[in-house]
Amino acid sequence: MTVRVLGSAAGGGFPQWNCNCRQCAAVRAGSPHHRARTQSSIAVGGPQDWLLVNASPDILTQLQRSPALQPARALRDSGIAAVLLCDGQIDHSTGLFMLRERGRPLPLWSTRPAHEDLSQGNPILRVLGHYCGVDWHELPLDGTAVRLPAALEAPQLAPLRITALPLDSKPAPYSPHREAPVEGDNVGLVLENTATGGRVFYAPGLGAISPAVWAAMNSVDAVLVDGTFWTDDEMITLGFSRKTARDIGHLPQSGAGGMLEVLGRLPVRTRKLLIHINNTNPILDEASPERRAVEAAGVEVSFDGLELLF
Ligand code: MLT
Ligand code: MN
Ligand code: ZN
């Protein structure tokens, strides 16, 4: 099975539409050290049947760049057999609107709190009810693994087993419990190919490393984790926000207790990749000292189109 990175940037993408910072400007100017990135999503499975994990506002572009997700087995057809959401944030959910032409309800897995956010604060799922509709399945939070049902007619996804882990992070600003997060606002996923035993941990928004998350990270061949910010005060220093990375549910990479320190404690054989990288993060400049520090730590910066076999 394959994990294909469809979008490696955080909300806003890279470059961000209204941003003229040094980095966004460098992408527009065609800098050889900067690579454009679309917003956060991966596809899992293949070669023809795929689970879309998070539905990015950039999904149409991502699909155009991913021919494997368009196997064209019928006049109207897509390789996307189902969608699973890690949270109800805009960058992970608004792509659902672009899937509205589906002939049948879209099979969708999310936690109950994410389903509530997308039915109330940002009622995407209610709006979709006027188009294809969704066939919602609750993602359990008690460690019970999910297998995709045979009714999906996506046999290549049969070996896939998904376990969701509640994360310490933040729900979207429009969530009724933005400032009082509840279990299931955000989840990380252990993706397992039961045919090979290969396991991947995916958590694009990770605010803190709980014992359960640490155990999951130690149980896999590869981790694909929150690469949003380099420093906790990045958005404050640049004058873009009054909130720290941790305030909005993202563990920064640098500093004491940061993501690089955490990844450094994982076994050497574990492949370590950052994903959901914000346009302010200096690691997006491939010639920067911060990028060199990441690479020296044995950590990869994922990019749109990267594929990982498991
Ligand atoms: C986040 O990951 O913190 C959010 O997606 C940010 C956003 O898209 O506004
Ligand atoms: Mn995000
Ligand atoms: Zn920028």
mmCIF file of C-alpha atoms and ligand atoms in Angstrom:
data_model
loop_
_atom_site.group_PDB
_atom_site.id
_atom_site.type_symbol
_atom_site.label_atom_id
_atom_site.label_comp_id
_atom_site.label_asym_id
_atom_site.label_seq_id
_atom_site.Cartn_x
_atom_site.Cartn_y
_atom_site.Cartn_z
ATOM 1 C CA MET A 1 0.000 0.000 0.000
ATOM 2 C CA THR A 2 0.976 3.581 -0.546
ATOM 3 C CA VAL A 3 0.664 6.773 1.420
ATOM 4 C CA ARG A 4 0.709 9.550 -1.148
ATOM 5 C CA VAL A 5 1.199 13.081 0.164
ATOM 6 C CA LEU A 6 -1.338 15.162 -1.746
ATOM 7 C CA GLY A 7 -0.695 18.362 0.193
ATOM 8 C CA SER A 8 2.233 19.029 2.525
ATOM 9 C CA ALA A 9 1.454 22.629 3.535
ATOM 10 C CA ALA A 10 -0.608 23.839 6.470
ATOM 11 C CA GLY A 11 -3.730 25.970 6.062
ATOM 12 C CA GLY A 12 -3.007 28.757 3.558
ATOM 13 C CA GLY A 13 -0.692 26.669 1.378
ATOM 14 C CA PHE A 14 2.672 27.826 0.055
ATOM 15 C CA PRO A 15 2.663 30.505 -1.184
ATOM 16 C CA GLN A 16 -0.357 31.808 0.702
ATOM 17 C CA TRP A 17 -2.627 33.982 -1.474
ATOM 18 C CA ASN A 18 -2.165 37.236 0.462
ATOM 19 C CA CYS A 19 1.325 36.715 1.864
ATOM 20 C CA ASN A 20 4.352 38.625 0.666
ATOM 21 C CA CYS A 21 6.799 37.395 3.272
ATOM 22 C CA ARG A 22 10.312 36.495 2.153
ATOM 23 C CA GLN A 23 9.407 32.834 1.700
ATOM 24 C CA CYS A 24 6.112 33.224 -0.177
ATOM 25 C CA ALA A 25 7.770 35.837 -2.389
ATOM 26 C CA ALA A 26 10.647 33.431 -3.076
ATOM 27 C CA VAL A 27 8.257 30.715 -4.325
ATOM 28 C CA ARG A 28 6.551 33.194 -6.649
ATOM 29 C CA ALA A 29 9.949 34.339 -7.935
ATOM 30 C CA GLY A 30 10.870 30.733 -8.801
ATOM 31 C CA SER A 31 13.588 30.323 -6.173
ATOM 32 C CA PRO A 32 15.457 27.019 -6.563
ATOM 33 C CA HIS A 33 15.380 26.618 -2.769
ATOM 34 C CA HIS A 34 11.592 26.814 -2.347
ATOM 35 C CA ARG A 35 8.936 24.389 -3.512
ATOM 36 C CA ALA A 36 5.241 25.306 -3.814
ATOM 37 C CA ARG A 37 2.905 23.209 -1.672
ATOM 38 C CA THR A 38 -0.834 22.640 -1.485
ATOM 39 C CA GLN A 39 -2.872 22.275 1.691
ATOM 40 C CA SER A 40 -2.806 19.274 3.971
ATOM 41 C CA SER A 41 -4.037 15.877 2.749
ATOM 42 C CA ILE A 42 -2.858 12.342 2.070
ATOM 43 C CA ALA A 43 -4.303 9.436 0.094
ATOM 44 C CA VAL A 44 -3.841 5.885 1.348
ATOM 45 C CA GLY A 45 -4.174 2.624 -0.554
ATOM 46 C CA GLY A 46 -3.746 2.083 -4.264
ATOM 47 C CA PRO A 47 -3.084 1.205 -6.944
ATOM 48 C CA GLN A 48 -6.690 2.123 -7.835
ATOM 49 C CA ASP A 49 -8.727 2.190 -4.616
ATOM 50 C CA TRP A 50 -7.884 5.008 -2.226
ATOM 51 C CA LEU A 51 -8.937 6.388 1.127
ATOM 52 C CA LEU A 52 -8.689 10.178 1.108
ATOM 53 C CA VAL A 53 -7.461 11.316 4.514
ATOM 54 C CA ASN A 54 -8.497 14.953 4.905
ATOM 55 C CA ALA A 55 -10.174 16.836 2.081
ATOM 56 C CA SER A 56 -8.104 19.889 1.213
ATOM 57 C CA PRO A 57 -9.475 23.008 -0.492
ATOM 58 C CA ASP A 58 -6.768 22.227 -3.095
ATOM 59 C CA ILE A 59 -8.159 18.779 -3.860
ATOM 60 C CA LEU A 60 -8.889 19.397 -7.541
ATOM 61 C CA THR A 61 -5.286 20.426 -8.190
ATOM 62 C CA GLN A 62 -4.054 17.507 -6.107
ATOM 63 C CA LEU A 63 -6.143 15.056 -8.143
ATOM 64 C CA GLN A 64 -4.891 16.503 -11.413
ATOM 65 C CA ARG A 65 -1.355 15.814 -10.188
ATOM 66 C CA SER A 66 -2.196 12.274 -9.057
ATOM 67 C CA PRO A 67 -3.296 10.207 -12.074
ATOM 68 C CA ALA A 68 -3.467 7.044 -9.932
ATOM 69 C CA LEU A 69 -6.432 8.546 -8.094
ATOM 70 C CA GLN A 70 -8.344 8.731 -11.389
ATOM 71 C CA PRO A 71 -8.461 5.133 -12.674
ATOM 72 C CA ALA A 72 -11.405 5.939 -15.004
ATOM 73 C CA ARG A 73 -13.084 2.531 -14.735
ATOM 74 C CA ALA A 74 -16.455 3.994 -15.749
ATOM 75 C CA LEU A 75 -17.798 7.133 -17.389
ATOM 76 C CA ARG A 76 -18.101 8.754 -13.957
ATOM 77 C CA ASP A 77 -15.509 7.310 -11.553
ATOM 78 C CA SER A 78 -12.851 8.202 -9.004
ATOM 79 C CA GLY A 79 -10.261 6.206 -7.115
ATOM 80 C CA ILE A 80 -11.510 7.885 -3.905
ATOM 81 C CA ALA A 81 -13.613 5.170 -2.291
ATOM 82 C CA ALA A 82 -14.084 6.962 1.030
ATOM 83 C CA VAL A 83 -12.908 9.944 3.055
ATOM 84 C CA LEU A 84 -11.618 10.095 6.617
ATOM 85 C CA LEU A 85 -11.129 13.365 8.504
ATOM 86 C CA CYS A 86 -8.655 13.930 11.333
ATOM 87 C CA ASP A 87 -10.539 17.059 12.471
ATOM 88 C CA GLY A 88 -13.088 19.615 11.289
ATOM 89 C CA GLN A 89 -10.629 22.361 10.267
ATOM 90 C CA ILE A 90 -11.116 24.270 7.006
ATOM 91 C CA ASP A 91 -7.898 22.972 5.428
ATOM 92 C CA HIS A 92 -9.009 19.380 6.090
ATOM 93 C CA SER A 93 -12.687 19.549 5.210
ATOM 94 C CA THR A 94 -13.656 22.154 2.619
ATOM 95 C CA GLY A 95 -12.454 19.886 -0.209
ATOM 96 C CA LEU A 96 -15.586 17.839 0.510
ATOM 97 C CA PHE A 97 -17.542 20.464 -1.448
ATOM 98 C CA MET A 98 -15.523 19.546 -4.551
ATOM 99 C CA LEU A 99 -16.675 15.924 -4.296
ATOM 100 C CA ARG A 100 -20.378 16.881 -4.432
ATOM 101 C CA GLU A 101 -20.919 15.505 -7.960
ATOM 102 C CA ARG A 102 -20.626 11.948 -6.663
ATOM 103 C CA GLY A 103 -23.575 9.811 -7.703
ATOM 104 C CA ARG A 104 -24.052 8.187 -4.298
ATOM 105 C CA PRO A 105 -23.571 9.427 -0.719
ATOM 106 C CA LEU A 106 -19.899 9.877 0.120
ATOM 107 C CA PRO A 107 -18.657 7.347 2.702
ATOM 108 C CA LEU A 108 -17.121 9.483 5.453
ATOM 109 C CA TRP A 109 -15.365 8.607 8.693
ATOM 110 C CA SER A 110 -14.778 11.179 11.440
ATOM 111 C CA THR A 111 -15.093 11.479 15.187
ATOM 112 C CA ARG A 112 -18.392 12.648 16.639
ATOM 113 C CA PRO A 113 -16.997 16.094 17.680
ATOM 114 C CA ALA A 114 -15.622 16.707 14.151
ATOM 115 C CA HIS A 115 -18.988 15.649 12.721
ATOM 116 C CA GLU A 116 -20.704 18.138 15.048
ATOM 117 C CA ASP A 117 -18.359 20.976 14.022
ATOM 118 C CA LEU A 118 -19.085 20.210 10.360
ATOM 119 C CA SER A 119 -22.830 20.052 10.967
ATOM 120 C CA GLN A 120 -23.106 23.170 13.177
ATOM 121 C CA GLY A 121 -20.204 25.665 13.326
ATOM 122 C CA ASN A 122 -19.348 25.102 9.656
ATOM 123 C CA PRO A 123 -22.255 23.014 8.324
ATOM 124 C CA ILE A 124 -20.472 21.533 5.297
ATOM 125 C CA LEU A 125 -22.151 18.169 5.818
ATOM 126 C CA ARG A 126 -25.627 19.732 5.883
ATOM 127 C CA VAL A 127 -24.866 21.602 2.671
ATOM 128 C CA LEU A 128 -23.562 18.402 1.044
ATOM 129 C CA GLY A 129 -26.938 16.868 1.919
ATOM 130 C CA HIS A 130 -28.330 18.956 -0.960
ATOM 131 C CA TYR A 131 -25.871 17.246 -3.347
ATOM 132 C CA CYS A 132 -24.477 13.724 -2.950
ATOM 133 C CA GLY A 133 -24.942 13.558 0.828
ATOM 134 C CA VAL A 134 -22.628 11.682 3.156
ATOM 135 C CA ASP A 135 -22.790 8.219 4.610
ATOM 136 C CA TRP A 136 -21.182 9.054 7.966
ATOM 137 C CA HIS A 137 -19.412 6.506 10.142
ATOM 138 C CA GLU A 138 -18.202 7.366 13.609
ATOM 139 C CA LEU A 139 -14.479 6.981 14.148
ATOM 140 C CA PRO A 140 -14.151 5.292 17.553
ATOM 141 C CA LEU A 141 -11.817 6.799 20.153
ATOM 142 C CA ASP A 142 -11.411 3.740 22.352
ATOM 143 C CA GLY A 143 -8.666 2.148 20.286
ATOM 144 C CA THR A 144 -11.030 -0.055 18.264
ATOM 145 C CA ALA A 145 -9.589 -0.469 14.771
ATOM 146 C CA VAL A 146 -11.683 0.413 11.724
ATOM 147 C CA ARG A 147 -11.784 -1.746 8.587
ATOM 148 C CA LEU A 148 -13.513 -0.342 5.526
ATOM 149 C CA PRO A 149 -16.623 -2.385 4.731
ATOM 150 C CA ALA A 150 -16.839 -4.635 1.671
ATOM 151 C CA ALA A 151 -19.845 -2.588 0.543
ATOM 152 C CA LEU A 152 -17.416 0.148 -0.525
ATOM 153 C CA GLU A 153 -16.351 -2.137 -3.374
ATOM 154 C CA ALA A 154 -12.757 -1.070 -2.875
ATOM 155 C CA PRO A 155 -11.043 -4.459 -2.448
ATOM 156 C CA GLN A 156 -7.558 -2.976 -2.477
ATOM 157 C CA LEU A 157 -8.415 -1.223 0.796
ATOM 158 C CA ALA A 158 -9.434 -4.478 2.497
ATOM 159 C CA PRO A 159 -6.025 -4.980 4.188
ATOM 160 C CA LEU A 160 -6.118 -1.461 5.649
ATOM 161 C CA ARG A 161 -6.715 -1.177 9.375
ATOM 162 C CA ILE A 162 -7.055 2.285 10.903
ATOM 163 C CA THR A 163 -6.817 3.174 14.571
ATOM 164 C CA ALA A 164 -7.610 6.707 15.702
ATOM 165 C CA LEU A 165 -5.905 8.277 18.719
ATOM 166 C CA PRO A 166 -7.342 11.382 20.387
ATOM 167 C CA LEU A 167 -4.758 14.191 20.329
ATOM 168 C CA ASP A 168 -4.105 17.203 22.502
ATOM 169 C CA SER A 169 -4.740 19.924 19.952
ATOM 170 C CA LYS A 170 -7.434 22.503 19.185
ATOM 171 C CA PRO A 171 -10.681 22.342 17.226
ATOM 172 C CA ALA A 172 -11.426 24.978 14.576
ATOM 173 C CA PRO A 173 -12.286 28.564 15.613
ATOM 174 C CA TYR A 174 -15.967 27.939 14.675
ATOM 175 C CA SER A 175 -16.186 24.902 16.927
ATOM 176 C CA PRO A 176 -18.501 25.482 19.898
ATOM 177 C CA HIS A 177 -15.693 24.181 22.137
ATOM 178 C CA ARG A 178 -12.676 25.951 20.607
ATOM 179 C CA GLU A 179 -11.366 27.052 24.021
ATOM 180 C CA ALA A 180 -12.444 23.897 25.854
ATOM 181 C CA PRO A 181 -11.266 21.067 23.597
ATOM 182 C CA VAL A 182 -12.995 17.712 23.940
ATOM 183 C CA GLU A 183 -11.632 14.270 23.206
ATOM 184 C CA GLY A 184 -11.931 13.590 19.487
ATOM 185 C CA ASP A 185 -11.619 17.190 18.209
ATOM 186 C CA ASN A 186 -8.418 15.992 16.571
ATOM 187 C CA VAL A 187 -7.123 12.524 16.029
ATOM 188 C CA GLY A 188 -3.893 10.965 14.859
ATOM 189 C CA LEU A 189 -4.038 7.730 12.908
ATOM 190 C CA VAL A 190 -2.162 4.474 12.942
ATOM 191 C CA LEU A 191 -2.514 3.100 9.414
ATOM 192 C CA GLU A 192 -1.707 -0.579 9.138
ATOM 193 C CA ASN A 193 -1.390 -2.761 6.072
ATOM 194 C CA THR A 194 -2.388 -6.126 7.531
ATOM 195 C CA ALA A 195 -0.985 -7.897 4.457
ATOM 196 C CA THR A 196 2.574 -6.691 5.110
ATOM 197 C CA GLY A 197 2.467 -5.611 8.756
ATOM 198 C CA GLY A 198 3.630 -2.145 7.633
ATOM 199 C CA ARG A 199 2.491 0.682 9.896
ATOM 200 C CA VAL A 200 2.461 4.460 9.555
ATOM 201 C CA PHE A 201 1.512 7.121 12.118
ATOM 202 C CA TYR A 202 -0.102 10.262 10.676
ATOM 203 C CA ALA A 203 -0.842 13.375 12.731
ATOM 204 C CA PRO A 204 -0.786 16.682 10.829
ATOM 205 C CA GLY A 205 -1.922 18.609 13.924
ATOM 206 C CA LEU A 206 -0.218 17.504 17.121
ATOM 207 C CA GLY A 207 -0.018 19.838 20.116
ATOM 208 C CA ALA A 208 1.544 17.537 22.700
ATOM 209 C CA ILE A 209 2.938 14.030 22.935
ATOM 210 C CA SER A 210 0.680 12.033 25.263
ATOM 211 C CA PRO A 211 1.818 8.593 26.464
ATOM 212 C CA ALA A 212 -0.607 6.967 23.975
ATOM 213 C CA VAL A 213 0.775 9.036 21.081
ATOM 214 C CA TRP A 214 4.331 8.215 22.118
ATOM 215 C CA ALA A 215 3.488 4.508 22.208
ATOM 216 C CA ALA A 216 1.882 4.734 18.748
ATOM 217 C CA MET A 217 4.903 6.592 17.349
ATOM 218 C CA ASN A 218 7.128 3.830 18.664
ATOM 219 C CA SER A 219 4.992 1.104 17.081
ATOM 220 C CA VAL A 220 5.332 2.141 13.428
ATOM 221 C CA ASP A 221 7.796 2.090 10.550
ATOM 222 C CA ALA A 222 7.217 5.741 9.656
ATOM 223 C CA VAL A 223 5.801 8.831 11.350
ATOM 224 C CA LEU A 224 4.297 11.665 9.355
ATOM 225 C CA VAL A 225 3.766 14.398 11.921
ATOM 226 C CA ASP A 226 2.986 18.064 12.558
ATOM 227 C CA GLY A 227 5.601 20.261 10.883
ATOM 228 C CA THR A 228 3.579 23.495 11.120
ATOM 229 C CA PHE A 229 5.947 25.800 12.990
ATOM 230 C CA TRP A 230 9.667 25.999 13.711
ATOM 231 C CA THR A 231 9.313 28.162 16.850
ATOM 232 C CA ASP A 232 6.463 28.575 19.308
ATOM 233 C CA ASP A 233 6.314 32.364 18.745
ATOM 234 C CA GLU A 234 6.776 32.286 14.953
ATOM 235 C CA MET A 235 3.453 33.939 14.102
ATOM 236 C CA ILE A 236 3.933 36.570 16.844
ATOM 237 C CA THR A 237 7.496 37.479 15.807
ATOM 238 C CA LEU A 238 6.393 37.933 12.197
ATOM 239 C CA GLY A 239 3.472 40.093 13.367
ATOM 240 C CA PHE A 240 0.847 37.732 11.887
ATOM 241 C CA SER A 241 -0.907 36.626 15.074
ATOM 242 C CA ARG A 242 -0.962 37.007 18.855
ATOM 243 C CA LYS A 243 -1.076 33.254 19.375
ATOM 244 C CA THR A 244 1.737 30.812 19.905
ATOM 245 C CA ALA A 245 2.038 27.524 18.018
ATOM 246 C CA ARG A 246 1.023 25.652 21.172
ATOM 247 C CA ASP A 247 -1.992 27.998 21.642
ATOM 248 C CA ILE A 248 -3.407 26.736 18.342
ATOM 249 C CA GLY A 249 -2.502 23.116 18.894
ATOM 250 C CA HIS A 250 0.836 22.694 17.119
ATOM 251 C CA LEU A 251 4.056 21.538 18.756
ATOM 252 C CA PRO A 252 6.960 23.569 17.296
ATOM 253 C CA GLN A 253 9.993 21.725 15.963
ATOM 254 C CA SER A 254 12.792 23.605 17.712
ATOM 255 C CA GLY A 255 13.558 24.119 21.373
ATOM 256 C CA ALA A 256 13.133 22.091 24.528
ATOM 257 C CA GLY A 257 10.390 19.510 24.176
ATOM 258 C CA GLY A 258 10.022 20.393 20.485
ATOM 259 C CA MET A 259 9.239 17.927 17.705
ATOM 260 C CA LEU A 260 12.900 17.391 16.716
ATOM 261 C CA GLU A 261 13.755 16.431 20.274
ATOM 262 C CA VAL A 262 10.782 14.035 20.354
ATOM 263 C CA LEU A 263 11.672 12.479 16.986
ATOM 264 C CA GLY A 264 15.277 12.115 18.132
ATOM 265 C CA ARG A 265 14.138 9.687 20.814
ATOM 266 C CA LEU A 266 12.473 7.340 18.307
ATOM 267 C CA PRO A 267 14.379 4.297 17.036
ATOM 268 C CA VAL A 268 16.906 5.121 14.299
ATOM 269 C CA ARG A 269 15.123 2.778 11.863
ATOM 270 C CA THR A 270 11.840 4.745 12.114
ATOM 271 C CA ARG A 271 11.355 6.974 9.098
ATOM 272 C CA LYS A 272 10.546 10.492 10.324
ATOM 273 C CA LEU A 273 8.747 13.009 8.160
ATOM 274 C CA LEU A 274 7.219 16.424 8.771
ATOM 275 C CA ILE A 275 3.937 17.374 7.101
ATOM 276 C CA HIS A 276 1.403 20.269 7.381
ATOM 277 C CA ILE A 277 4.172 22.877 7.137
ATOM 278 C CA ASN A 278 3.191 26.515 7.480
ATOM 279 C CA ASN A 279 4.384 29.108 4.972
ATOM 280 C CA THR A 280 6.162 30.957 7.821
ATOM 281 C CA ASN A 281 8.339 27.954 8.719
ATOM 282 C CA PRO A 282 12.003 28.590 7.762
ATOM 283 C CA ILE A 283 12.518 24.879 6.959
ATOM 284 C CA LEU A 284 10.677 25.588 3.685
ATOM 285 C CA ASP A 285 13.853 27.379 2.572
ATOM 286 C CA GLU A 286 16.022 24.427 1.552
ATOM 287 C CA ALA A 287 19.153 26.563 1.998
ATOM 288 C CA SER A 288 18.303 27.653 5.559
ATOM 289 C CA PRO A 289 20.183 26.593 8.710
ATOM 290 C CA GLU A 290 16.843 25.391 10.120
ATOM 291 C CA ARG A 291 16.379 23.017 7.170
ATOM 292 C CA ARG A 292 19.936 21.757 7.645
ATOM 293 C CA ALA A 293 19.214 21.137 11.322
ATOM 294 C CA VAL A 294 16.129 19.077 10.406
ATOM 295 C CA GLU A 295 18.086 17.009 7.900
ATOM 296 C CA ALA A 296 21.000 16.557 10.299
ATOM 297 C CA ALA A 297 18.488 15.151 12.804
ATOM 298 C CA GLY A 298 17.532 12.476 10.252
ATOM 299 C CA VAL A 299 14.116 14.047 9.689
ATOM 300 C CA GLU A 300 12.595 14.499 6.222
ATOM 301 C CA VAL A 301 10.464 17.389 5.048
ATOM 302 C CA SER A 302 7.637 15.814 3.067
ATOM 303 C CA PHE A 303 6.486 17.388 -0.198
ATOM 304 C CA ASP A 304 3.491 17.164 -2.504
ATOM 305 C CA GLY A 305 3.711 13.932 -4.472
ATOM 306 C CA LEU A 306 5.941 12.076 -2.008
ATOM 307 C CA GLU A 307 4.993 8.415 -1.755
ATOM 308 C CA LEU A 308 5.709 6.032 1.067
ATOM 309 C CA LEU A 309 5.177 2.299 0.706
ATOM 310 C CA PHE A 310 4.008 0.324 3.712
HETATM 311 C C1 MLT B 1 -4.536 24.626 11.833
HETATM 312 O O1 MLT B 1 -4.040 23.546 11.485
HETATM 313 O O2 MLT B 1 -4.178 25.194 12.876
HETATM 314 C C2 MLT B 1 -5.598 25.246 10.990
HETATM 315 O O3 MLT B 1 -5.888 24.417 9.916
HETATM 316 C C3 MLT B 1 -5.219 26.620 10.567
HETATM 317 C C4 MLT B 1 -6.118 27.144 9.471
HETATM 318 O O4 MLT B 1 -6.300 26.506 8.436
HETATM 319 O O5 MLT B 1 -6.617 28.260 9.595
HETATM 320 MN MN MN B 2 -4.384 22.853 9.558
HETATM 321 ZN ZN ZN B 3 4.367 33.917 3.561
#
